[in-house]
PDB file of C-alpha atoms in Angstrom:
ATOM      1  CA  ILE A   7       0.113   0.031  -0.017  1.00 97.00           C
ATOM      2  CA  LYS A   8       1.831   2.829  -1.396  1.00 98.00           C
ATOM      3  CA  ILE A   9       1.418   5.871   0.550  1.00 98.00           C
ATOM      4  CA  LEU A  10       2.865   9.224  -0.971  1.00 98.00           C
ATOM      5  CA  ILE A  11       3.587  12.211   1.612  1.00 98.00           C
ATOM      6  CA  PRO A  12       4.516  15.253  -0.081  1.00 97.00           C
ATOM      7  CA  GLY A  13       5.567  18.393   1.278  1.00 92.00           C
ATOM      8  CA  ASN A  14       8.490  19.475   3.902  1.00 94.00           C
ATOM      9  CA  ILE A  15       7.856  17.041   6.652  1.00 96.00           C
ATOM     10  CA  ASP A  16       8.838  18.436  10.151  1.00 94.00           C
ATOM     11  CA  ASN A  17       6.963  17.907  13.717  1.00 94.00           C
ATOM     12  CA  HIS A  18       4.015  20.159  13.003  1.00 94.00           C
ATOM     13  CA  LYS A  19       3.549  18.133   9.419  1.00 95.00           C
ATOM     14  CA  GLY A  20       2.972  14.662  11.114  1.00 95.00           C
ATOM     15  CA  LEU A  21       6.626  13.609  11.782  1.00 97.00           C
ATOM     16  CA  GLN A  22       6.078  11.706  14.829  1.00 97.00           C
ATOM     17  CA  PHE A  23       2.533  10.372  13.610  1.00 98.00           C
ATOM     18  CA  ILE A  24       4.369   8.945  10.287  1.00 98.00           C
ATOM     19  CA  LYS A  25       6.806   7.016  12.651  1.00 97.00           C
ATOM     20  CA  LYS A  26       4.274   5.602  14.724  1.00 97.00           C
ATOM     21  CA  LEU A  27       2.338   4.509  11.854  1.00 98.00           C
ATOM     22  CA  HIS A  28       5.133   2.825  10.522  1.00 98.00           C
ATOM     23  CA  SER A  29       5.817   1.123  13.912  1.00 97.00           C
ATOM     24  CA  SER A  30       2.118   0.137  13.934  1.00 97.00           C
ATOM     25  CA  ASP A  31       2.844  -2.052  10.386  1.00 97.00           C
ATOM     26  CA  ALA A  32       4.194  -4.854  11.682  1.00 93.00           C
ATOM     27  CA  GLN A  33       2.826  -7.032   8.747  1.00 92.00           C
ATOM     28  CA  ASP A  34       4.717  -4.501   6.415  1.00 95.00           C
ATOM     29  CA  ARG A  35       2.017  -3.695   4.213  1.00 97.00           C
ATOM     30  CA  LEU A  36       2.693  -0.106   4.120  1.00 98.00           C
ATOM     31  CA  GLU A  37       5.348   1.685   1.585  1.00 98.00           C
ATOM     32  CA  PHE A  38       6.076   5.345   2.298  1.00 98.00           C
ATOM     33  CA  HIS A  39       7.255   7.521  -0.344  1.00 98.00           C
ATOM     34  CA  PHE A  40       8.501  10.974   0.714  1.00 98.00           C
ATOM     35  CA  LEU A  41       8.344  13.852  -1.944  1.00 97.00           C
ATOM     36  CA  GLY A  42       9.832  17.314  -0.495  1.00 96.00           C
ATOM     37  CA  ARG A  43      12.113  17.743   2.107  1.00 96.00           C
ATOM     38  CA  ILE A  44      12.449  15.575   5.216  1.00 97.00           C
ATOM     39  CA  PRO A  45      14.831  15.094   8.246  1.00 96.00           C
ATOM     40  CA  ASP A  46      17.551  12.720   7.645  1.00 93.00           C
ATOM     41  CA  ASP A  47      15.957  10.228  10.391  1.00 93.00           C
ATOM     42  CA  LEU A  48      12.843   9.865   8.472  1.00 95.00           C
ATOM     43  CA  ALA A  49      14.440   8.229   5.216  1.00 94.00           C
ATOM     44  CA  LYS A  50      14.785   5.142   6.936  1.00 96.00           C
ATOM     45  CA  TYR A  51      10.814   4.714   7.017  1.00 97.00           C
ATOM     46  CA  GLY A  52      10.433   4.743   3.448  1.00 97.00           C
ATOM     47  CA  ILE A  53      11.596   6.104   0.043  1.00 97.00           C
ATOM     48  CA  ASP A  54      13.019   9.703   0.180  1.00 97.00           C
ATOM     49  CA  HIS A  55      12.288  11.207  -3.534  1.00 97.00           C
ATOM     50  CA  GLY A  56      13.577  14.598  -2.491  1.00 96.00           C
ATOM     51  CA  PRO A  57      12.424  18.141  -3.098  1.00 95.00           C
ATOM     52  CA  TYR A  58      10.259  18.699  -5.862  1.00 93.00           C
ATOM     53  CA  GLU A  59       8.950  21.916  -7.575  1.00 91.00           C
ATOM     54  CA  ARG A  60       5.238  22.133  -8.089  1.00 88.00           C
ATOM     55  CA  GLU A  61       5.125  21.806 -11.624  1.00 91.00           C
ATOM     56  CA  GLN A  62       6.712  18.304 -11.261  1.00 94.00           C
ATOM     57  CA  PHE A  63       4.283  16.897  -8.715  1.00 95.00           C
ATOM     58  CA  TYR A  64       2.087  15.036 -11.741  1.00 95.00           C
ATOM     59  CA  GLU A  65       5.072  13.256 -12.903  1.00 96.00           C
ATOM     60  CA  LYS A  66       6.592  12.305  -9.906  1.00 97.00           C
ATOM     61  CA  THR A  67       3.558  11.110  -8.733  1.00 97.00           C
ATOM     62  CA  ALA A  68       2.811   9.211 -11.687  1.00 97.00           C
ATOM     63  CA  ALA A  69       6.160   7.488 -11.423  1.00 97.00           C
ATOM     64  CA  ILE A  70       5.523   6.450  -7.627  1.00 98.00           C
ATOM     65  CA  ARG A  71       2.023   5.455  -8.375  1.00 97.00           C
ATOM     66  CA  PRO A  72       0.739   5.965  -5.011  1.00 98.00           C
ATOM     67  CA  SER A  73      -2.807   4.400  -3.549  1.00 97.00           C
ATOM     68  CA  PHE A  74      -2.998   7.541  -1.373  1.00 98.00           C
ATOM     69  CA  VAL A  75      -1.529  10.868  -0.772  1.00 98.00           C
ATOM     70  CA  GLY A  76      -1.180  11.215   3.097  1.00 98.00           C
ATOM     71  CA  ILE A  77      -1.378  14.923   4.609  1.00 97.00           C
ATOM     72  CA  PHE A  78      -0.828  14.364   8.321  1.00 97.00           C
ATOM     73  CA  SER A  79      -0.640  17.729   9.816  1.00 96.00           C
ATOM     74  CA  ILE A  80      -1.056  17.888  13.485  1.00 95.00           C
ATOM     75  CA  VAL A  81      -2.188  21.632  13.566  1.00 93.00           C
ATOM     76  CA  PRO A  82      -5.157  22.995  11.468  1.00 90.00           C
ATOM     77  CA  GLU A  83      -4.120  24.025   8.123  1.00 87.00           C
ATOM     78  CA  THR A  84      -5.392  27.183   6.558  1.00 84.00           C
ATOM     79  CA  TYR A  85      -5.577  25.974   2.981  1.00 85.00           C
ATOM     80  CA  CYS A  86      -3.397  22.890   2.129  1.00 89.00           C
ATOM     81  CA  HIS A  87      -1.940  23.353  -1.512  1.00 88.00           C
ATOM     82  CA  THR A  88      -0.744  19.185  -1.134  1.00 92.00           C
ATOM     83  CA  LEU A  89      -4.491  18.558  -0.889  1.00 94.00           C
ATOM     84  CA  THR A  90      -5.211  20.320  -4.047  1.00 93.00           C
ATOM     85  CA  GLU A  91      -2.226  18.703  -5.672  1.00 94.00           C
ATOM     86  CA  ALA A  92      -3.205  15.155  -4.563  1.00 96.00           C
ATOM     87  CA  TRP A  93      -6.803  15.872  -6.212  1.00 96.00           C
ATOM     88  CA  ALA A  94      -5.431  17.349  -9.235  1.00 93.00           C
ATOM     89  CA  VAL A  95      -3.723  14.167 -10.125  1.00 95.00           C
ATOM     90  CA  GLY A  96      -6.600  12.255  -9.102  1.00 95.00           C
ATOM     91  CA  ILE A  97      -5.125  10.458  -5.723  1.00 96.00           C
ATOM     92  CA  PRO A  98      -7.455   9.910  -2.974  1.00 97.00           C
ATOM     93  CA  VAL A  99      -6.177  11.289   0.351  1.00 98.00           C
ATOM     94  CA  LEU A 100      -5.686  10.265   3.974  1.00 98.00           C
ATOM     95  CA  ALA A 101      -5.787  13.398   5.676  1.00 97.00           C
ATOM     96  CA  ALA A 102      -5.880  14.367   9.494  1.00 97.00           C
ATOM     97  CA  ASP A 103      -9.294  15.085  10.700  1.00 97.00           C
ATOM     98  CA  LEU A 104      -8.981  18.794  11.583  1.00 95.00           C
ATOM     99  CA  GLY A 105      -8.841  22.458  10.182  1.00 94.00           C
ATOM    100  CA  THR A 106      -9.310  22.805   6.438  1.00 93.00           C
ATOM    101  CA  LEU A 107      -8.298  19.418   5.774  1.00 96.00           C
ATOM    102  CA  LYS A 108     -11.438  18.041   7.474  1.00 96.00           C
ATOM    103  CA  GLU A 109     -13.829  20.841   6.122  1.00 95.00           C
ATOM    104  CA  ARG A 110     -12.481  20.301   2.374  1.00 94.00           C
ATOM    105  CA  VAL A 111     -12.698  16.283   2.665  1.00 95.00           C
ATOM    106  CA  MET A 112     -16.006  16.469   4.144  1.00 95.00           C
ATOM    107  CA  CYS A 113     -17.353  19.018   1.388  1.00 93.00           C
ATOM    108  CA  GLN A 114     -15.742  17.187  -1.457  1.00 92.00           C
ATOM    109  CA  GLY A 115     -15.084  13.836  -0.603  1.00 91.00           C
ATOM    110  CA  GLY A 116     -11.827  12.579  -2.238  1.00 94.00           C
ATOM    111  CA  GLY A 117     -10.675  10.715   0.789  1.00 97.00           C
ATOM    112  CA  TRP A 118     -10.506   9.589   4.306  1.00 97.00           C
ATOM    113  CA  LEU A 119     -10.062  11.384   7.402  1.00 98.00           C
ATOM    114  CA  LEU A 120      -7.868  10.178  10.318  1.00 98.00           C
ATOM    115  CA  ASN A 121      -7.527  10.577  13.898  1.00 97.00           C
ATOM    116  CA  LEU A 122      -3.783  11.159  14.484  1.00 97.00           C
ATOM    117  CA  SER A 123      -3.794  10.518  18.017  1.00 96.00           C
ATOM    118  CA  GLN A 124      -4.435   7.168  17.650  1.00 97.00           C
ATOM    119  CA  PRO A 125      -1.803   5.858  14.779  1.00 97.00           C
ATOM    120  CA  LYS A 126      -2.582   2.189  15.640  1.00 97.00           C
ATOM    121  CA  HIS A 127      -6.444   2.797  14.733  1.00 97.00           C
ATOM    122  CA  CYS A 128      -5.253   4.675  11.483  1.00 98.00           C
ATOM    123  CA  TYR A 129      -3.396   1.596  10.488  1.00 98.00           C
ATOM    124  CA  HIS A 130      -6.249  -0.598  10.925  1.00 97.00           C
ATOM    125  CA  GLN A 131      -8.590   1.890   8.993  1.00 97.00           C
ATOM    126  CA  ILE A 132      -6.180   2.195   5.976  1.00 97.00           C
ATOM    127  CA  LEU A 133      -6.043  -1.661   5.821  1.00 97.00           C
ATOM    128  CA  SER A 134      -9.809  -1.762   6.048  1.00 96.00           C
ATOM    129  CA  ILE A 135     -10.030   0.998   3.119  1.00 96.00           C
ATOM    130  CA  THR A 136      -7.962  -1.086   0.857  1.00 95.00           C
ATOM    131  CA  GLU A 137      -9.560  -4.229   1.398  1.00 95.00           C
ATOM    132  CA  ASP A 138     -13.013  -2.897   0.353  1.00 95.00           C
ATOM    133  CA  TYR A 139     -11.614  -2.435  -3.377  1.00 93.00           C
ATOM    134  CA  ASP A 140     -15.384  -1.398  -4.707  1.00 94.00           C
ATOM    135  CA  LYS A 141     -15.347   1.494  -1.816  1.00 93.00           C
ATOM    136  CA  TYR A 142     -11.741   2.497  -2.559  1.00 94.00           C
ATOM    137  CA  GLN A 143     -12.640   2.699  -6.476  1.00 94.00           C
ATOM    138  CA  GLN A 144     -15.574   4.716  -5.617  1.00 93.00           C
ATOM    139  CA  MET A 145     -13.351   7.351  -4.081  1.00 94.00           C
ATOM    140  CA  ALA A 146     -10.928   7.331  -6.759  1.00 92.00           C
ATOM    141  CA  VAL A 147     -13.684   8.098  -9.241  1.00 92.00           C
ATOM    142  CA  ALA A 148     -15.180  10.871  -6.694  1.00 92.00           C
ATOM    143  CA  VAL A 149     -11.580  12.231  -6.679  1.00 94.00           C
ATOM    144  CA  HIS A 150     -11.666  12.746 -10.628  1.00 91.00           C
ATOM    145  CA  ASN A 151     -15.369  14.636 -10.116  1.00 91.00           C
ATOM    146  CA  ILE A 152     -13.697  17.287  -7.550  1.00 90.00           C
ATOM    147  CA  ARG A 153     -13.634  20.646  -9.451  1.00 85.00           C
ATOM    148  CA  LEU A 154     -10.723  22.603  -8.157  1.00 85.00           C
ATOM    149  CA  ARG A 155     -10.752  26.188  -8.460  1.00 81.00           C
ATOM    150  CA  SER A 156      -8.726  28.161 -10.938  1.00 80.00           C
ATOM    151  CA  THR A 157      -6.237  30.642  -9.596  1.00 81.00           C
ATOM    152  CA  ALA A 158      -8.463  33.334 -11.075  1.00 88.00           C
ATOM    153  CA  GLU A 159     -11.529  32.365  -9.459  1.00 85.00           C
ATOM    154  CA  MET A 160      -9.491  32.341  -6.300  1.00 81.00           C
ATOM    155  CA  SER A 161      -7.998  35.948  -6.758  1.00 88.00           C
ATOM    156  CA  ALA A 162     -11.672  37.296  -7.551  1.00 88.00           C
ATOM    157  CA  ASP A 163     -12.691  35.926  -4.228  1.00 84.00           C
ATOM    158  CA  TYR A 164      -9.452  37.571  -2.509  1.00 85.00           C
ATOM    159  CA  GLU A 165     -10.205  40.980  -4.684  1.00 89.00           C
ATOM    160  CA  LYS A 166     -13.876  41.098  -3.094  1.00 88.00           C
ATOM    161  CA  LEU A 167     -12.752  40.346   0.189  1.00 85.00           C
ATOM    162  CA  TYR A 168     -10.149  43.068   0.425  1.00 87.00           C
ATOM    163  CA  ARG A 169     -12.624  45.432  -1.450  1.00 85.00           C
ATOM    164  CA  LYS A 170     -14.948  44.876   1.501  1.00 84.00           C
ATOM    165  CA  ALA A 171     -12.556  44.980   4.313  1.00 84.00           C
ATOM    166  CA  LEU A 172     -11.178  48.107   2.819  1.00 84.00           C
ATOM    167  CA  PHE A 173     -14.268  50.121   1.902  1.00 76.00           C
ATOM    168  CA  LYS A 174     -16.519  49.193   4.843  1.00 66.00           C
ATOM    169  CA  PRO A 175     -19.360  51.965   5.172  1.00 65.00           C
ATOM    170  CA  PRO A 176     -19.511  53.869   8.239  1.00 61.00           C
TER     171      PRO A 176
END
């Protein structure tokens, strides 16, 4: 079960959770792939593909062929570009059950939420997900149906927000 973990991984991005999840994998069924900057000691827990540029994400993800993209931030994210990247390349996510990750996954689908305070339970949840092939396939199809907003659409929203904040009527 290949889990791609993109980004610059440190403590607030789930470093300790990843190690504990790995420790829960007595059957050696999980294969972690790190894409981004990681601490030296994390390399022994999976395959380190090194840093990447955003425009390389599709190519590198296609070469790895993960079952999931893991986003294991232990603090609430405000948007999470890696979630958007995962969905843009059609990969379901395993995401922390908090902040914008929770909001976006609950709203759009496209993955499963994990309670990172329980790594052993998360491990069994991941195995359960992969054992139900039909349910996994339904989620994979759902990811392809997620409409991602363009930068122009997001910029227009920001402009409206800024104008509203700057020009409040007395």
